[in-house]
Amino acid sequence: METKTATTNKNQSATYPFELPPLGYAFDALAPFIDAETMELHHDKHHQAYVDKLNDALKDQEDLQNLTIEELLAKVDSLPDAIKSAICNNGGGHANHSMFWTIMKKNENGKPSGALAEAIDRDFGSFEDFKTKFNDAGVKQFGSGWVFLIANNGKLEIKSMPNQDTPLMQKVTPILGNDVWEHAYYVTYRNRRPEYLKAWWNVVDWDKVSERFEAVQ
Ligand code: MN3
């Protein structure tokens, strides 16, 4: 199976391991909570840029090109200095956004159910308390970053991280995460991040989040 070697011009070294995943729904599917302009820019421009820069950082790294994004991020500490920050920022950006699109859907006052709901009640007191603590972590994240829900030895925890850092860098798969970069909310909410954080609960796809929760049990 040497087709690739035979047809690849080494000087161009044109291997692009990562691709922008399709959004999977219309840009206006989450409106009015997240507006269509934000979704189009966020997916087609911001996420695409992370993918392009990630591929660019990997273009001369043949030993890294066959890794999944999870495998790549899990070894970020041992990567060469020349590409480490590019992989952190853009690999993290690719992983975070790839998750983000799939855990959103207008939920009409939906809430978690089943084992996930029980775990949230057990570890945060109630769903309302969980949302309050999560929103608070989002407000307090200085500058750009994300807030995640993770399981740590079976216990649910809220973890905020700067820039495009992700729990995947510690080999932990996030159960859900919200993007608190200004590009995620500025068109509708301007500088009012707390308002965006509160509104975002209207677009969490709890069935998808439950699937992610079950997968890390
Ligand atoms: Mn973003």
PDB file of C-alpha atoms and ligand atoms in Angstrom:
ATOM      1  CA  MET A   1       0.000   0.000   0.000  1.00  0.00           C
ATOM      2  CA  GLU A   2       2.585   2.518  -1.137  1.00  0.00           C
ATOM      3  CA  THR A   3       0.212   4.625  -3.175  1.00  0.00           C
ATOM      4  CA  LYS A   4       0.601   7.608  -0.894  1.00  0.00           C
ATOM      5  CA  THR A   5       4.394   7.555  -1.074  1.00  0.00           C
ATOM      6  CA  ALA A   6       4.335   7.118  -4.825  1.00  0.00           C
ATOM      7  CA  THR A   7       2.072  10.085  -5.447  1.00  0.00           C
ATOM      8  CA  THR A   8       3.210  12.500  -2.758  1.00  0.00           C
ATOM      9  CA  ASN A   9       5.702  15.153  -3.677  1.00  0.00           C
ATOM     10  CA  LYS A  10       8.033  15.178  -0.685  1.00  0.00           C
ATOM     11  CA  ASN A  11       8.836  18.840  -1.142  1.00  0.00           C
ATOM     12  CA  GLN A  12       5.188  19.737  -0.716  1.00  0.00           C
ATOM     13  CA  SER A  13       4.766  17.212   2.085  1.00  0.00           C
ATOM     14  CA  ALA A  14       1.053  17.598   1.600  1.00  0.00           C
ATOM     15  CA  THR A  15      -0.564  15.514   4.287  1.00  0.00           C
ATOM     16  CA  TYR A  16      -3.531  17.092   6.020  1.00  0.00           C
ATOM     17  CA  PRO A  17      -4.662  14.731   8.738  1.00  0.00           C
ATOM     18  CA  PHE A  18      -7.454  16.853  10.176  1.00  0.00           C
ATOM     19  CA  GLU A  19     -10.641  18.221   8.637  1.00  0.00           C
ATOM     20  CA  LEU A  20     -13.380  20.585   9.760  1.00  0.00           C
ATOM     21  CA  PRO A  21     -16.337  18.404  10.784  1.00  0.00           C
ATOM     22  CA  PRO A  22     -19.699  19.522   9.383  1.00  0.00           C
ATOM     23  CA  LEU A  23     -21.848  21.512  11.805  1.00  0.00           C
ATOM     24  CA  GLY A  24     -24.692  19.022  11.446  1.00  0.00           C
ATOM     25  CA  TYR A  25     -27.494  21.604  11.651  1.00  0.00           C
ATOM     26  CA  ALA A  26     -28.412  25.026  10.269  1.00  0.00           C
ATOM     27  CA  PHE A  27     -26.560  28.126  11.456  1.00  0.00           C
ATOM     28  CA  ASP A  28     -29.831  29.483  12.884  1.00  0.00           C
ATOM     29  CA  ALA A  29     -30.810  26.239  14.648  1.00  0.00           C
ATOM     30  CA  LEU A  30     -29.811  27.581  18.072  1.00  0.00           C
ATOM     31  CA  ALA A  31     -31.304  31.070  17.675  1.00  0.00           C
ATOM     32  CA  PRO A  32     -32.152  33.212  19.526  1.00  0.00           C
ATOM     33  CA  PHE A  33     -29.804  31.828  22.181  1.00  0.00           C
ATOM     34  CA  ILE A  34     -26.874  31.710  19.759  1.00  0.00           C
ATOM     35  CA  ASP A  35     -27.405  33.760  16.601  1.00  0.00           C
ATOM     36  CA  ALA A  36     -26.778  32.485  13.066  1.00  0.00           C
ATOM     37  CA  GLU A  37     -23.968  34.960  12.312  1.00  0.00           C
ATOM     38  CA  THR A  38     -22.050  33.801  15.369  1.00  0.00           C
ATOM     39  CA  MET A  39     -22.517  30.144  14.451  1.00  0.00           C
ATOM     40  CA  GLU A  40     -21.371  30.684  10.852  1.00  0.00           C
ATOM     41  CA  LEU A  41     -18.272  32.656  11.832  1.00  0.00           C
ATOM     42  CA  HIS A  42     -17.495  30.372  14.743  1.00  0.00           C
ATOM     43  CA  HIS A  43     -17.715  27.151  12.741  1.00  0.00           C
ATOM     44  CA  ASP A  44     -16.640  28.185   9.246  1.00  0.00           C
ATOM     45  CA  LYS A  45     -13.929  30.704  10.178  1.00  0.00           C
ATOM     46  CA  HIS A  46     -12.668  30.140  13.720  1.00  0.00           C
ATOM     47  CA  HIS A  47     -12.819  26.349  13.786  1.00  0.00           C
ATOM     48  CA  GLN A  48     -11.529  26.127  10.196  1.00  0.00           C
ATOM     49  CA  ALA A  49      -8.540  28.269  11.196  1.00  0.00           C
ATOM     50  CA  TYR A  50      -7.686  25.922  14.067  1.00  0.00           C
ATOM     51  CA  VAL A  51      -7.821  22.961  11.678  1.00  0.00           C
ATOM     52  CA  ASP A  52      -5.661  24.730   9.068  1.00  0.00           C
ATOM     53  CA  LYS A  53      -3.037  25.799  11.592  1.00  0.00           C
ATOM     54  CA  LEU A  54      -3.018  22.350  13.220  1.00  0.00           C
ATOM     55  CA  ASN A  55      -2.384  20.726   9.828  1.00  0.00           C
ATOM     56  CA  ASP A  56       0.303  23.303   9.109  1.00  0.00           C
ATOM     57  CA  ALA A  57       2.051  22.542  12.404  1.00  0.00           C
ATOM     58  CA  LEU A  58       2.010  18.811  11.560  1.00  0.00           C
ATOM     59  CA  LYS A  59       3.146  19.094   7.952  1.00  0.00           C
ATOM     60  CA  ASP A  60       6.740  17.966   8.619  1.00  0.00           C
ATOM     61  CA  GLN A  61       5.865  15.627  11.500  1.00  0.00           C
ATOM     62  CA  GLU A  62       5.183  12.332   9.779  1.00  0.00           C
ATOM     63  CA  ASP A  63       5.242  10.364  13.023  1.00  0.00           C
ATOM     64  CA  LEU A  64       2.418  12.499  14.423  1.00  0.00           C
ATOM     65  CA  GLN A  65       0.174  12.613  11.366  1.00  0.00           C
ATOM     66  CA  ASN A  66      -1.573   9.303  11.995  1.00  0.00           C
ATOM     67  CA  LEU A  67      -2.559  10.053  15.577  1.00  0.00           C
ATOM     68  CA  THR A  68      -6.116  10.860  16.530  1.00  0.00           C
ATOM     69  CA  ILE A  69      -6.635  14.307  18.023  1.00  0.00           C
ATOM     70  CA  GLU A  70      -7.057  12.674  21.452  1.00  0.00           C
ATOM     71  CA  GLU A  71      -3.751  10.796  21.090  1.00  0.00           C
ATOM     72  CA  LEU A  72      -1.981  13.936  19.925  1.00  0.00           C
ATOM     73  CA  LEU A  73      -3.244  16.071  22.820  1.00  0.00           C
ATOM     74  CA  ALA A  74      -2.469  13.362  25.383  1.00  0.00           C
ATOM     75  CA  LYS A  75       1.224  13.628  24.495  1.00  0.00           C
ATOM     76  CA  VAL A  76       1.401  17.382  24.155  1.00  0.00           C
ATOM     77  CA  ASP A  77       4.009  17.712  26.946  1.00  0.00           C
ATOM     78  CA  SER A  78       6.484  15.563  25.044  1.00  0.00           C
ATOM     79  CA  LEU A  79       6.121  17.312  21.682  1.00  0.00           C
ATOM     80  CA  PRO A  80       9.049  19.267  20.202  1.00  0.00           C
ATOM     81  CA  ASP A  81       9.186  22.872  21.429  1.00  0.00           C
ATOM     82  CA  ALA A  82       8.926  24.162  17.870  1.00  0.00           C
ATOM     83  CA  ILE A  83       5.372  22.852  17.488  1.00  0.00           C
ATOM     84  CA  LYS A  84       4.163  22.453  21.074  1.00  0.00           C
ATOM     85  CA  SER A  85       2.268  25.731  21.417  1.00  0.00           C
ATOM     86  CA  ALA A  86       0.791  25.442  17.913  1.00  0.00           C
ATOM     87  CA  ILE A  87      -0.533  21.964  18.754  1.00  0.00           C
ATOM     88  CA  CYS A  88      -1.855  23.128  22.149  1.00  0.00           C
ATOM     89  CA  ASN A  89      -3.683  26.097  20.695  1.00  0.00           C
ATOM     90  CA  ASN A  90      -4.917  24.648  17.431  1.00  0.00           C
ATOM     91  CA  GLY A  91      -5.210  20.980  18.347  1.00  0.00           C
ATOM     92  CA  GLY A  92      -6.993  22.005  21.520  1.00  0.00           C
ATOM     93  CA  GLY A  93      -9.182  24.356  19.484  1.00  0.00           C
ATOM     94  CA  HIS A  94     -10.056  21.589  17.034  1.00  0.00           C
ATOM     95  CA  ALA A  95     -10.939  19.111  19.794  1.00  0.00           C
ATOM     96  CA  ASN A  96     -12.910  21.594  21.879  1.00  0.00           C
ATOM     97  CA  HIS A  97     -15.006  22.863  18.990  1.00  0.00           C
ATOM     98  CA  SER A  98     -15.573  19.374  17.562  1.00  0.00           C
ATOM     99  CA  MET A  99     -17.171  18.487  20.908  1.00  0.00           C
ATOM    100  CA  PHE A 100     -18.998  21.800  21.233  1.00  0.00           C
ATOM    101  CA  TRP A 101     -21.039  21.503  17.999  1.00  0.00           C
ATOM    102  CA  THR A 102     -22.248  18.016  18.883  1.00  0.00           C
ATOM    103  CA  ILE A 103     -23.516  18.785  22.382  1.00  0.00           C
ATOM    104  CA  MET A 104     -25.842  21.595  21.305  1.00  0.00           C
ATOM    105  CA  LYS A 105     -29.482  21.508  20.299  1.00  0.00           C
ATOM    106  CA  LYS A 106     -32.428  23.683  21.389  1.00  0.00           C
ATOM    107  CA  ASN A 107     -33.783  21.762  24.358  1.00  0.00           C
ATOM    108  CA  GLU A 108     -37.029  23.603  25.312  1.00  0.00           C
ATOM    109  CA  ASN A 109     -36.309  23.700  29.036  1.00  0.00           C
ATOM    110  CA  GLY A 110     -34.826  20.246  28.921  1.00  0.00           C
ATOM    111  CA  LYS A 111     -32.631  19.025  31.713  1.00  0.00           C
ATOM    112  CA  PRO A 112     -30.405  16.041  32.374  1.00  0.00           C
ATOM    113  CA  SER A 113     -32.096  12.751  33.224  1.00  0.00           C
ATOM    114  CA  GLY A 114     -31.214   9.280  34.427  1.00  0.00           C
ATOM    115  CA  ALA A 115     -27.741   8.491  35.763  1.00  0.00           C
ATOM    116  CA  LEU A 116     -26.323  11.878  34.739  1.00  0.00           C
ATOM    117  CA  ALA A 117     -29.054  13.756  36.622  1.00  0.00           C
ATOM    118  CA  GLU A 118     -28.416  11.586  39.690  1.00  0.00           C
ATOM    119  CA  ALA A 119     -24.671  12.230  39.535  1.00  0.00           C
ATOM    120  CA  ILE A 120     -25.244  15.999  39.194  1.00  0.00           C
ATOM    121  CA  ASP A 121     -27.554  15.989  42.238  1.00  0.00           C
ATOM    122  CA  ARG A 122     -25.075  13.857  44.187  1.00  0.00           C
ATOM    123  CA  ASP A 123     -21.991  15.997  43.410  1.00  0.00           C
ATOM    124  CA  PHE A 124     -23.473  19.516  43.163  1.00  0.00           C
ATOM    125  CA  GLY A 125     -26.625  19.332  45.311  1.00  0.00           C
ATOM    126  CA  SER A 126     -29.045  20.044  42.465  1.00  0.00           C
ATOM    127  CA  PHE A 127     -29.167  20.884  38.755  1.00  0.00           C
ATOM    128  CA  GLU A 128     -29.741  24.544  39.668  1.00  0.00           C
ATOM    129  CA  ASP A 129     -26.670  24.556  41.926  1.00  0.00           C
ATOM    130  CA  PHE A 130     -24.621  22.880  39.192  1.00  0.00           C
ATOM    131  CA  LYS A 131     -25.601  25.562  36.657  1.00  0.00           C
ATOM    132  CA  THR A 132     -24.843  28.340  39.123  1.00  0.00           C
ATOM    133  CA  LYS A 133     -21.369  26.944  39.847  1.00  0.00           C
ATOM    134  CA  PHE A 134     -20.656  26.336  36.152  1.00  0.00           C
ATOM    135  CA  ASN A 135     -21.773  29.860  35.193  1.00  0.00           C
ATOM    136  CA  ASP A 136     -19.683  31.290  38.008  1.00  0.00           C
ATOM    137  CA  ALA A 137     -16.603  29.455  36.731  1.00  0.00           C
ATOM    138  CA  GLY A 138     -17.299  30.868  33.259  1.00  0.00           C
ATOM    139  CA  VAL A 139     -17.609  34.424  34.533  1.00  0.00           C
ATOM    140  CA  LYS A 140     -14.386  34.094  36.538  1.00  0.00           C
ATOM    141  CA  GLN A 141     -12.296  32.662  33.686  1.00  0.00           C
ATOM    142  CA  PHE A 142     -10.109  35.683  32.917  1.00  0.00           C
ATOM    143  CA  GLY A 143      -9.818  36.314  29.194  1.00  0.00           C
ATOM    144  CA  SER A 144     -10.477  33.481  26.775  1.00  0.00           C
ATOM    145  CA  GLY A 145     -11.095  29.890  27.727  1.00  0.00           C
ATOM    146  CA  TRP A 146     -13.538  27.097  28.370  1.00  0.00           C
ATOM    147  CA  VAL A 147     -15.525  25.638  31.236  1.00  0.00           C
ATOM    148  CA  PHE A 148     -15.833  21.860  31.321  1.00  0.00           C
ATOM    149  CA  LEU A 149     -17.688  19.190  33.247  1.00  0.00           C
ATOM    150  CA  ILE A 150     -15.420  16.227  33.893  1.00  0.00           C
ATOM    151  CA  ALA A 151     -15.496  13.046  35.959  1.00  0.00           C
ATOM    152  CA  ASN A 152     -12.571  12.660  38.367  1.00  0.00           C
ATOM    153  CA  ASN A 153     -12.499   9.128  39.810  1.00  0.00           C
ATOM    154  CA  GLY A 154     -16.249   8.944  39.318  1.00  0.00           C
ATOM    155  CA  LYS A 155     -16.977  12.337  40.894  1.00  0.00           C
ATOM    156  CA  LEU A 156     -18.229  15.174  38.707  1.00  0.00           C
ATOM    157  CA  GLU A 157     -16.183  18.373  38.745  1.00  0.00           C
ATOM    158  CA  ILE A 158     -16.273  21.739  37.012  1.00  0.00           C
ATOM    159  CA  LYS A 159     -12.966  22.744  35.469  1.00  0.00           C
ATOM    160  CA  SER A 160     -12.237  26.039  33.748  1.00  0.00           C
ATOM    161  CA  MET A 161      -9.193  26.237  31.485  1.00  0.00           C
ATOM    162  CA  PRO A 162      -7.529  29.124  29.603  1.00  0.00           C
ATOM    163  CA  ASN A 163      -7.234  29.558  25.832  1.00  0.00           C
ATOM    164  CA  GLN A 164      -7.865  26.260  23.992  1.00  0.00           C
ATOM    165  CA  ASP A 165      -6.554  24.021  26.741  1.00  0.00           C
ATOM    166  CA  THR A 166      -8.620  20.878  27.191  1.00  0.00           C
ATOM    167  CA  PRO A 167      -8.845  18.097  29.791  1.00  0.00           C
ATOM    168  CA  LEU A 168      -7.748  15.797  26.937  1.00  0.00           C
ATOM    169  CA  MET A 169      -4.224  17.113  27.638  1.00  0.00           C
ATOM    170  CA  GLN A 170      -4.486  15.198  30.932  1.00  0.00           C
ATOM    171  CA  LYS A 171      -6.115  12.217  29.179  1.00  0.00           C
ATOM    172  CA  VAL A 172      -9.521  13.179  30.589  1.00  0.00           C
ATOM    173  CA  THR A 173     -12.500  13.297  28.206  1.00  0.00           C
ATOM    174  CA  PRO A 174     -14.797  16.227  28.986  1.00  0.00           C
ATOM    175  CA  ILE A 175     -18.481  15.401  29.427  1.00  0.00           C
ATOM    176  CA  LEU A 176     -19.501  18.862  28.277  1.00  0.00           C
ATOM    177  CA  GLY A 177     -17.868  22.231  27.779  1.00  0.00           C
ATOM    178  CA  ASN A 178     -18.850  25.803  27.034  1.00  0.00           C
ATOM    179  CA  ASP A 179     -16.732  28.231  25.036  1.00  0.00           C
ATOM    180  CA  VAL A 180     -16.289  31.569  26.826  1.00  0.00           C
ATOM    181  CA  TRP A 181     -14.151  33.244  24.158  1.00  0.00           C
ATOM    182  CA  GLU A 182     -15.762  36.524  23.086  1.00  0.00           C
ATOM    183  CA  HIS A 183     -16.167  35.146  19.553  1.00  0.00           C
ATOM    184  CA  ALA A 184     -18.718  32.688  20.998  1.00  0.00           C
ATOM    185  CA  TYR A 185     -21.138  35.365  22.171  1.00  0.00           C
ATOM    186  CA  TYR A 186     -20.145  38.926  21.232  1.00  0.00           C
ATOM    187  CA  VAL A 187     -22.597  39.469  18.332  1.00  0.00           C
ATOM    188  CA  THR A 188     -25.674  38.935  20.520  1.00  0.00           C
ATOM    189  CA  TYR A 189     -24.429  39.492  24.047  1.00  0.00           C
ATOM    190  CA  ARG A 190     -21.599  42.020  23.513  1.00  0.00           C
ATOM    191  CA  ASN A 191     -19.558  42.074  26.716  1.00  0.00           C
ATOM    192  CA  ARG A 192     -22.295  40.394  28.780  1.00  0.00           C
ATOM    193  CA  ARG A 193     -20.712  36.979  29.288  1.00  0.00           C
ATOM    194  CA  PRO A 194     -22.926  36.122  32.304  1.00  0.00           C
ATOM    195  CA  GLU A 195     -26.035  36.522  30.111  1.00  0.00           C
ATOM    196  CA  TYR A 196     -24.584  34.197  27.466  1.00  0.00           C
ATOM    197  CA  LEU A 197     -23.663  31.613  30.096  1.00  0.00           C
ATOM    198  CA  LYS A 198     -27.230  31.614  31.446  1.00  0.00           C
ATOM    199  CA  ALA A 199     -28.795  31.436  27.972  1.00  0.00           C
ATOM    200  CA  TRP A 200     -26.514  28.597  26.868  1.00  0.00           C
ATOM    201  CA  TRP A 201     -28.407  26.074  29.012  1.00  0.00           C
ATOM    202  CA  ASN A 202     -31.244  26.386  26.474  1.00  0.00           C
ATOM    203  CA  VAL A 203     -29.059  24.771  23.824  1.00  0.00           C
ATOM    204  CA  VAL A 204     -27.461  21.869  25.661  1.00  0.00           C
ATOM    205  CA  ASP A 205     -28.330  18.526  24.057  1.00  0.00           C
ATOM    206  CA  TRP A 206     -28.758  16.449  27.223  1.00  0.00           C
ATOM    207  CA  ASP A 207     -29.112  13.179  25.306  1.00  0.00           C
ATOM    208  CA  LYS A 208     -25.661  13.711  23.777  1.00  0.00           C
ATOM    209  CA  VAL A 209     -24.201  14.796  27.107  1.00  0.00           C
ATOM    210  CA  SER A 210     -25.654  11.671  28.758  1.00  0.00           C
ATOM    211  CA  GLU A 211     -23.971   9.535  26.089  1.00  0.00           C
ATOM    212  CA  ARG A 212     -20.650  11.236  26.826  1.00  0.00           C
ATOM    213  CA  PHE A 213     -21.205  10.742  30.567  1.00  0.00           C
ATOM    214  CA  GLU A 214     -21.934   7.004  30.106  1.00  0.00           C
ATOM    215  CA  ALA A 215     -18.807   6.654  27.963  1.00  0.00           C
ATOM    216  CA  VAL A 216     -16.501   7.849  30.757  1.00  0.00           C
ATOM    217  CA  GLN A 217     -18.083   5.688  33.504  1.00  0.00           C
TER     218      GLN A 217
HETATM  219 MN   MN3 B   1     -14.589  29.170  19.946  1.00  0.00          MN
END
